[in-house]
JSON list of C-alpha atoms and ligand atoms in Angstrom, two decimals:
[
{"chain": "P", "resi": 1, "resn": "UNK", "atom": "CA", "xyz": [26.16, 53.84, 24.68]},
{"chain": "P", "resi": 2, "resn": "UNK", "atom": "CA", "xyz": [26.44, 57.64, 24.89]},
{"chain": "P", "resi": 3, "resn": "UNK", "atom": "CA", "xyz": [23.51, 59.88, 24.01]},
{"chain": "P", "resi": 4, "resn": "UNK", "atom": "CA", "xyz": [23.27, 63.52, 22.97]},
{"chain": "P", "resi": 5, "resn": "UNK", "atom": "CA", "xyz": [20.59, 66.10, 22.28]},
{"chain": "P", "resi": 6, "resn": "UNK", "atom": "CA", "xyz": [20.38, 67.98, 18.98]},
{"chain": "P", "resi": 7, "resn": "UNK", "atom": "CA", "xyz": [17.63, 70.43, 18.08]},
{"chain": "P", "resi": 8, "resn": "UNK", "atom": "CA", "xyz": [17.04, 72.01, 14.68]},
{"chain": "P", "resi": 9, "resn": "UNK", "atom": "CA", "xyz": [16.03, 75.58, 15.51]},
{"chain": "P", "resi": 10, "resn": "UNK", "atom": "CA", "xyz": [13.09, 77.47, 13.92]},
{"chain": "P", "resi": 11, "resn": "UNK", "atom": "CA", "xyz": [15.34, 78.86, 11.15]},
{"chain": "P", "resi": 12, "resn": "UNK", "atom": "CA", "xyz": [16.48, 75.35, 10.16]},
{"chain": "P", "resi": 13, "resn": "UNK", "atom": "CA", "xyz": [12.93, 73.97, 10.20]},
{"chain": "P", "resi": 14, "resn": "UNK", "atom": "CA", "xyz": [11.61, 77.05, 8.39]},
{"chain": "P", "resi": 15, "resn": "UNK", "atom": "CA", "xyz": [14.23, 76.69, 5.67]},
{"chain": "P", "resi": 16, "resn": "UNK", "atom": "CA", "xyz": [13.25, 73.07, 5.06]},
{"chain": "P", "resi": 17, "resn": "UNK", "atom": "CA", "xyz": [16.55, 71.63, 6.33]},
{"chain": "P", "resi": 18, "resn": "UNK", "atom": "CA", "xyz": [15.23, 68.80, 8.54]},
{"chain": "P", "resi": 19, "resn": "UNK", "atom": "CA", "xyz": [15.83, 66.11, 5.92]},
{"chain": "P", "resi": 20, "resn": "UNK", "atom": "CA", "xyz": [19.27, 67.41, 4.95]},
{"chain": "P", "resi": 21, "resn": "UNK", "atom": "CA", "xyz": [20.40, 67.50, 8.59]},
{"chain": "P", "resi": 22, "resn": "UNK", "atom": "CA", "xyz": [18.96, 64.09, 9.53]},
{"chain": "P", "resi": 23, "resn": "UNK", "atom": "CA", "xyz": [20.62, 62.66, 6.40]},
{"chain": "P", "resi": 24, "resn": "UNK", "atom": "CA", "xyz": [24.02, 63.87, 7.64]},
{"chain": "P", "resi": 25, "resn": "UNK", "atom": "CA", "xyz": [23.40, 62.36, 11.08]},
{"chain": "P", "resi": 26, "resn": "UNK", "atom": "CA", "xyz": [22.37, 58.98, 9.65]},
{"chain": "P", "resi": 27, "resn": "UNK", "atom": "CA", "xyz": [25.14, 58.94, 7.04]},
{"chain": "P", "resi": 28, "resn": "UNK", "atom": "CA", "xyz": [27.70, 59.51, 9.79]},
{"chain": "P", "resi": 29, "resn": "UNK", "atom": "CA", "xyz": [26.61, 56.28, 11.51]},
{"chain": "P", "resi": 30, "resn": "UNK", "atom": "CA", "xyz": [24.71, 57.89, 14.38]},
{"chain": "P", "resi": 31, "resn": "UNK", "atom": "CA", "xyz": [21.47, 56.29, 15.56]},
{"chain": "P", "resi": 32, "resn": "UNK", "atom": "CA", "xyz": [18.36, 58.47, 16.02]},
{"chain": "P", "resi": 33, "resn": "UNK", "atom": "CA", "xyz": [16.61, 57.13, 19.14]},
{"chain": "P", "resi": 34, "resn": "UNK", "atom": "CA", "xyz": [14.14, 59.97, 19.68]},
{"chain": "P", "resi": 35, "resn": "UNK", "atom": "CA", "xyz": [12.73, 62.72, 17.45]},
{"chain": "P", "resi": 36, "resn": "UNK", "atom": "CA", "xyz": [9.83, 65.15, 17.46]},
{"chain": "P", "resi": 37, "resn": "UNK", "atom": "CA", "xyz": [8.64, 68.33, 15.75]},
{"chain": "P", "resi": 38, "resn": "UNK", "atom": "CA", "xyz": [7.37, 70.62, 18.47]},
{"chain": "P", "resi": 39, "resn": "UNK", "atom": "CA", "xyz": [6.80, 74.18, 19.58]},
{"chain": "P", "resi": 40, "resn": "UNK", "atom": "CA", "xyz": [8.86, 75.43, 22.52]},
{"chain": "P", "resi": 41, "resn": "UNK", "atom": "CA", "xyz": [7.16, 77.10, 25.48]},
{"chain": "P", "resi": 42, "resn": "UNK", "atom": "CA", "xyz": [8.73, 80.18, 27.03]},
{"chain": "P", "resi": 43, "resn": "UNK", "atom": "CA", "xyz": [9.38, 78.16, 30.20]},
{"chain": "P", "resi": 44, "resn": "UNK", "atom": "CA", "xyz": [11.24, 75.43, 28.31]},
{"chain": "P", "resi": 45, "resn": "UNK", "atom": "CA", "xyz": [13.24, 78.00, 26.33]},
{"chain": "P", "resi": 46, "resn": "UNK", "atom": "CA", "xyz": [14.27, 79.85, 29.51]},
{"chain": "P", "resi": 47, "resn": "UNK", "atom": "CA", "xyz": [15.26, 76.63, 31.28]},
{"chain": "P", "resi": 48, "resn": "UNK", "atom": "CA", "xyz": [17.19, 75.29, 28.30]},
{"chain": "P", "resi": 49, "resn": "UNK", "atom": "CA", "xyz": [19.14, 78.54, 27.87]},
{"chain": "P", "resi": 50, "resn": "UNK", "atom": "CA", "xyz": [19.28, 79.28, 31.63]},
{"chain": "P", "resi": 51, "resn": "UNK", "atom": "CA", "xyz": [23.08, 79.69, 31.63]},
{"chain": "P", "resi": 52, "resn": "UNK", "atom": "CA", "xyz": [22.65, 82.69, 29.30]},
{"chain": "P", "resi": 53, "resn": "UNK", "atom": "CA", "xyz": [19.94, 84.44, 31.37]},
{"chain": "P", "resi": 54, "resn": "UNK", "atom": "CA", "xyz": [22.21, 87.39, 32.22]},
{"chain": "P", "resi": 55, "resn": "UNK", "atom": "CA", "xyz": [23.45, 87.88, 28.65]},
{"chain": "P", "resi": 56, "resn": "UNK", "atom": "CA", "xyz": [22.19, 90.83, 26.61]},
{"chain": "P", "resi": 57, "resn": "UNK", "atom": "CA", "xyz": [20.91, 88.51, 23.86]},
{"chain": "P", "resi": 58, "resn": "UNK", "atom": "CA", "xyz": [18.84, 86.29, 26.21]},
{"chain": "P", "resi": 59, "resn": "UNK", "atom": "CA", "xyz": [15.46, 87.90, 25.42]},
{"chain": "P", "resi": 60, "resn": "UNK", "atom": "CA", "xyz": [16.12, 87.73, 21.70]},
{"chain": "P", "resi": 61, "resn": "UNK", "atom": "CA", "xyz": [17.24, 84.09, 22.01]},
{"chain": "P", "resi": 62, "resn": "UNK", "atom": "CA", "xyz": [14.07, 83.04, 23.89]},
{"chain": "P", "resi": 63, "resn": "UNK", "atom": "CA", "xyz": [11.89, 84.93, 21.40]},
{"chain": "P", "resi": 64, "resn": "UNK", "atom": "CA", "xyz": [13.65, 83.26, 18.47]},
{"chain": "P", "resi": 65, "resn": "UNK", "atom": "CA", "xyz": [13.52, 79.70, 19.79]},
{"chain": "P", "resi": 66, "resn": "UNK", "atom": "CA", "xyz": [9.79, 80.03, 20.58]},
{"chain": "P", "resi": 67, "resn": "UNK", "atom": "CA", "xyz": [8.99, 81.68, 17.22]},
{"chain": "P", "resi": 68, "resn": "UNK", "atom": "CA", "xyz": [8.28, 78.50, 15.23]},
{"chain": "P", "resi": 69, "resn": "UNK", "atom": "CA", "xyz": [8.58, 74.72, 15.35]},
{"chain": "P", "resi": 70, "resn": "UNK", "atom": "CA", "xyz": [11.84, 73.03, 16.27]},
{"chain": "P", "resi": 71, "resn": "UNK", "atom": "CA", "xyz": [12.91, 69.45, 15.51]},
{"chain": "P", "resi": 72, "resn": "UNK", "atom": "CA", "xyz": [14.30, 67.86, 18.68]},
{"chain": "P", "resi": 73, "resn": "UNK", "atom": "CA", "xyz": [16.38, 64.69, 18.58]},
{"chain": "P", "resi": 74, "resn": "UNK", "atom": "CA", "xyz": [18.09, 62.24, 20.89]},
{"chain": "P", "resi": 75, "resn": "UNK", "atom": "CA", "xyz": [21.05, 60.59, 19.19]},
{"chain": "P", "resi": 76, "resn": "UNK", "atom": "CA", "xyz": [23.05, 57.56, 20.27]},
{"chain": "P", "resi": 77, "resn": "UNK", "atom": "CA", "xyz": [26.56, 56.38, 19.47]},
{"chain": "P", "resi": 78, "resn": "UNK", "atom": "CA", "xyz": [30.10, 56.05, 20.76]},
{"chain": "P", "resi": 79, "resn": "UNK", "atom": "CA", "xyz": [31.45, 59.49, 21.68]},
{"chain": "P", "resi": 80, "resn": "UNK", "atom": "CA", "xyz": [28.31, 60.99, 20.13]},
{"chain": "P", "resi": 81, "resn": "UNK", "atom": "CA", "xyz": [28.39, 64.22, 22.18]},
{"chain": "P", "resi": 82, "resn": "UNK", "atom": "CA", "xyz": [31.73, 65.26, 20.68]},
{"chain": "P", "resi": 83, "resn": "UNK", "atom": "CA", "xyz": [30.89, 63.90, 17.24]},
{"chain": "P", "resi": 84, "resn": "UNK", "atom": "CA", "xyz": [27.55, 65.73, 17.33]},
{"chain": "P", "resi": 85, "resn": "UNK", "atom": "CA", "xyz": [29.30, 69.03, 18.11]},
{"chain": "P", "resi": 86, "resn": "UNK", "atom": "CA", "xyz": [31.73, 68.40, 15.27]},
{"chain": "P", "resi": 87, "resn": "UNK", "atom": "CA", "xyz": [28.85, 67.91, 12.83]},
{"chain": "P", "resi": 88, "resn": "UNK", "atom": "CA", "xyz": [27.13, 71.07, 14.15]},
{"chain": "P", "resi": 89, "resn": "UNK", "atom": "CA", "xyz": [30.21, 73.33, 13.94]},
{"chain": "P", "resi": 90, "resn": "UNK", "atom": "CA", "xyz": [31.24, 76.37, 15.99]},
{"chain": "P", "resi": 91, "resn": "UNK", "atom": "CA", "xyz": [28.68, 78.69, 17.62]},
{"chain": "P", "resi": 92, "resn": "UNK", "atom": "CA", "xyz": [29.46, 81.45, 15.11]},
{"chain": "P", "resi": 93, "resn": "UNK", "atom": "CA", "xyz": [28.78, 80.21, 11.55]},
{"chain": "P", "resi": 94, "resn": "UNK", "atom": "CA", "xyz": [31.55, 82.55, 10.34]},
{"chain": "P", "resi": 95, "resn": "UNK", "atom": "CA", "xyz": [34.05, 80.36, 12.23]},
{"chain": "P", "resi": 96, "resn": "UNK", "atom": "CA", "xyz": [32.42, 77.04, 11.31]},
{"chain": "P", "resi": 97, "resn": "UNK", "atom": "CA", "xyz": [34.22, 74.97, 8.71]},
{"chain": "P", "resi": 98, "resn": "UNK", "atom": "CA", "xyz": [32.49, 74.10, 5.46]},
{"chain": "P", "resi": 99, "resn": "UNK", "atom": "CA", "xyz": [31.08, 70.60, 5.82]},
{"chain": "P", "resi": 100, "resn": "UNK", "atom": "CA", "xyz": [29.59, 71.40, 9.22]},
{"chain": "P", "resi": 101, "resn": "UNK", "atom": "CA", "xyz": [25.89, 72.20, 9.49]},
{"chain": "P", "resi": 102, "resn": "UNK", "atom": "CA", "xyz": [26.45, 75.77, 10.70]},
{"chain": "P", "resi": 103, "resn": "UNK", "atom": "CA", "xyz": [29.34, 76.20, 8.26]},
{"chain": "P", "resi": 104, "resn": "UNK", "atom": "CA", "xyz": [27.23, 75.11, 5.31]},
{"chain": "P", "resi": 105, "resn": "UNK", "atom": "CA", "xyz": [23.88, 76.71, 6.15]},
{"chain": "P", "resi": 106, "resn": "UNK", "atom": "CA", "xyz": [24.33, 79.53, 8.69]},
{"chain": "P", "resi": 107, "resn": "UNK", "atom": "CA", "xyz": [25.34, 83.16, 8.31]},
{"chain": "P", "resi": 108, "resn": "UNK", "atom": "CA", "xyz": [24.86, 84.68, 11.79]},
{"chain": "P", "resi": 109, "resn": "UNK", "atom": "CA", "xyz": [25.26, 83.57, 15.43]},
{"chain": "P", "resi": 110, "resn": "UNK", "atom": "CA", "xyz": [21.63, 84.52, 16.15]},
{"chain": "P", "resi": 111, "resn": "UNK", "atom": "CA", "xyz": [20.32, 82.19, 13.43]},
{"chain": "P", "resi": 112, "resn": "UNK", "atom": "CA", "xyz": [22.76, 79.30, 13.51]},
{"chain": "P", "resi": 113, "resn": "UNK", "atom": "CA", "xyz": [20.33, 76.52, 12.51]},
{"chain": "P", "resi": 114, "resn": "UNK", "atom": "CA", "xyz": [20.93, 73.91, 15.19]},
{"chain": "P", "resi": 115, "resn": "UNK", "atom": "CA", "xyz": [21.74, 73.25, 18.83]},
{"chain": "P", "resi": 116, "resn": "UNK", "atom": "CA", "xyz": [23.95, 70.41, 20.06]},
{"chain": "P", "resi": 117, "resn": "UNK", "atom": "CA", "xyz": [24.80, 69.48, 23.66]},
{"chain": "P", "resi": 118, "resn": "UNK", "atom": "CA", "xyz": [28.34, 70.56, 24.54]},
{"chain": "P", "resi": 119, "resn": "UNK", "atom": "CA", "xyz": [29.19, 67.91, 27.18]},
{"chain": "P", "resi": 120, "resn": "UNK", "atom": "CA", "xyz": [27.95, 64.57, 28.45]},
{"chain": "P", "resi": 121, "resn": "UNK", "atom": "CA", "xyz": [26.58, 66.30, 31.56]},
{"chain": "P", "resi": 122, "resn": "UNK", "atom": "CA", "xyz": [24.60, 68.85, 29.55]},
{"chain": "P", "resi": 123, "resn": "UNK", "atom": "CA", "xyz": [23.40, 66.13, 27.16]},
{"chain": "P", "resi": 124, "resn": "UNK", "atom": "CA", "xyz": [21.96, 64.17, 30.11]},
{"chain": "P", "resi": 125, "resn": "UNK", "atom": "CA", "xyz": [20.32, 67.32, 31.48]},
{"chain": "P", "resi": 126, "resn": "UNK", "atom": "CA", "xyz": [18.91, 68.40, 28.10]},
{"chain": "P", "resi": 127, "resn": "UNK", "atom": "CA", "xyz": [17.58, 64.94, 27.17]},
{"chain": "P", "resi": 128, "resn": "UNK", "atom": "CA", "xyz": [15.72, 64.79, 30.50]},
{"chain": "P", "resi": 129, "resn": "UNK", "atom": "CA", "xyz": [14.37, 68.31, 29.94]},
{"chain": "P", "resi": 130, "resn": "UNK", "atom": "CA", "xyz": [13.13, 67.76, 26.36]},
{"chain": "P", "resi": 131, "resn": "UNK", "atom": "CA", "xyz": [12.11, 64.09, 26.24]},
{"chain": "P", "resi": 132, "resn": "UNK", "atom": "CA", "xyz": [10.01, 61.72, 28.32]},
{"chain": "P", "resi": 133, "resn": "UNK", "atom": "CA", "xyz": [11.62, 58.35, 28.96]},
{"chain": "P", "resi": 134, "resn": "UNK", "atom": "CA", "xyz": [9.07, 56.54, 26.75]},
{"chain": "P", "resi": 135, "resn": "UNK", "atom": "CA", "xyz": [9.92, 58.81, 23.81]},
{"chain": "P", "resi": 136, "resn": "UNK", "atom": "CA", "xyz": [13.46, 57.41, 23.66]},
{"chain": "P", "resi": 137, "resn": "UNK", "atom": "CA", "xyz": [13.57, 54.05, 21.89]},
{"chain": "P", "resi": 138, "resn": "UNK", "atom": "CA", "xyz": [15.98, 51.16, 21.89]},
{"chain": "P", "resi": 139, "resn": "UNK", "atom": "CA", "xyz": [16.49, 49.24, 18.65]},
{"chain": "P", "resi": 140, "resn": "UNK", "atom": "CA", "xyz": [19.25, 47.76, 16.50]},
{"chain": "P", "resi": 141, "resn": "UNK", "atom": "CA", "xyz": [20.62, 49.23, 13.29]},
{"chain": "P", "resi": 142, "resn": "UNK", "atom": "CA", "xyz": [21.87, 46.51, 10.94]},
{"chain": "P", "resi": 143, "resn": "UNK", "atom": "CA", "xyz": [24.59, 48.91, 9.77]},
{"chain": "P", "resi": 144, "resn": "UNK", "atom": "CA", "xyz": [26.20, 49.19, 13.22]},
{"chain": "P", "resi": 145, "resn": "UNK", "atom": "CA", "xyz": [28.49, 46.19, 12.57]},
{"chain": "P", "resi": 146, "resn": "UNK", "atom": "CA", "xyz": [30.11, 48.29, 9.82]},
{"chain": "P", "resi": 147, "resn": "UNK", "atom": "CA", "xyz": [30.29, 51.46, 11.88]},
{"chain": "P", "resi": 148, "resn": "UNK", "atom": "CA", "xyz": [31.96, 49.97, 14.99]},
{"chain": "F", "resi": 201, "resn": "LIG", "atom": "P1", "xyz": [26.24, 76.79, 21.31]},
{"chain": "F", "resi": 201, "resn": "LIG", "atom": "O1", "xyz": [24.82, 76.82, 20.76]},
{"chain": "F", "resi": 201, "resn": "LIG", "atom": "O2", "xyz": [27.26, 76.64, 20.20]},
{"chain": "F", "resi": 201, "resn": "LIG", "atom": "O3", "xyz": [26.41, 75.78, 22.42]},
{"chain": "F", "resi": 201, "resn": "LIG", "atom": "P2", "xyz": [26.21, 78.92, 23.30]},
{"chain": "F", "resi": 201, "resn": "LIG", "atom": "O4", "xyz": [27.35, 79.80, 23.66]},
{"chain": "F", "resi": 201, "resn": "LIG", "atom": "O5", "xyz": [25.72, 77.94, 24.32]},
{"chain": "F", "resi": 201, "resn": "LIG", "atom": "O6", "xyz": [26.56, 78.21, 21.92]},
{"chain": "F", "resi": 201, "resn": "LIG", "atom": "O7", "xyz": [24.99, 79.89, 22.91]},
{"chain": "F", "resi": 201, "resn": "LIG", "atom": "C1", "xyz": [23.69, 79.40, 22.77]},
{"chain": "F", "resi": 201, "resn": "LIG", "atom": "C2", "xyz": [23.03, 80.06, 21.60]},
{"chain": "F", "resi": 201, "resn": "LIG", "atom": "O8", "xyz": [22.84, 81.43, 21.89]},
{"chain": "F", "resi": 201, "resn": "LIG", "atom": "C3", "xyz": [23.86, 80.06, 20.31]},
{"chain": "F", "resi": 201, "resn": "LIG", "atom": "O9", "xyz": [23.71, 78.87, 19.57]},
{"chain": "F", "resi": 201, "resn": "LIG", "atom": "C4", "xyz": [23.31, 81.26, 19.58]},
{"chain": "F", "resi": 201, "resn": "LIG", "atom": "O10", "xyz": [22.14, 80.92, 18.84]},
{"chain": "F", "resi": 201, "resn": "LIG", "atom": "C5", "xyz": [22.93, 82.19, 20.71]},
{"chain": "F", "resi": 201, "resn": "LIG", "atom": "N1", "xyz": [23.97, 83.22, 20.87]},
{"chain": "F", "resi": 201, "resn": "LIG", "atom": "C6", "xyz": [25.19, 83.07, 21.42]},
{"chain": "F", "resi": 201, "resn": "LIG", "atom": "N2", "xyz": [25.88, 84.22, 21.40]},
{"chain": "F", "resi": 201, "resn": "LIG", "atom": "C7", "xyz": [25.05, 85.14, 20.82]},
{"chain": "F", "resi": 201, "resn": "LIG", "atom": "C8", "xyz": [25.16, 86.53, 20.52]},
{"chain": "F", "resi": 201, "resn": "LIG", "atom": "O11", "xyz": [26.20, 87.17, 20.79]},
{"chain": "F", "resi": 201, "resn": "LIG", "atom": "N3", "xyz": [24.09, 87.11, 19.92]},
{"chain": "F", "resi": 201, "resn": "LIG", "atom": "C9", "xyz": [22.92, 86.42, 19.62]},
{"chain": "F", "resi": 201, "resn": "LIG", "atom": "N4", "xyz": [22.79, 85.12, 19.90]},
{"chain": "F", "resi": 201, "resn": "LIG", "atom": "C10", "xyz": [23.82, 84.48, 20.49]}
]
């Protein structure tokens, strides 16, 4: 079964949106197999956003993501990378449809509430970066027979 990495950023945690966002994930039929509230070190932030290291907003991005707790999750489901991105919405909340997390709660690209892996390859990389193997659990949801 496919896995993805979603992370509620400091603005989402600070605005008390953890429950609202997890509710959407569970309601969709996605299984949460790992989750933790944590602070992000500068090293982790720089590695996670490494592809943006040459961008003018990189410093601001690292400062933001290390500025308060984040809620990191590993999610499991069929096609969950793509479905996760659909729930999250477009990078710029102004272009995100209502009904998406960024579309419903975000106003600016710098504070867009949540991160979601954009491909299976980056999901694998990000899960390994953010979670230890023993933090990812395997269990059955009784609802899965009605989801699949
Ligand atoms: P994504 O989060 O939708 O995958 P990316 O292009 O990978 O989008 O960018 C990573 C994060 O960097 C975005 O979620 C956003 O918070 C931040 N970011 C992207 N572009 C800008 C910008 O022009 N100014 C400030 N922050 C930006």
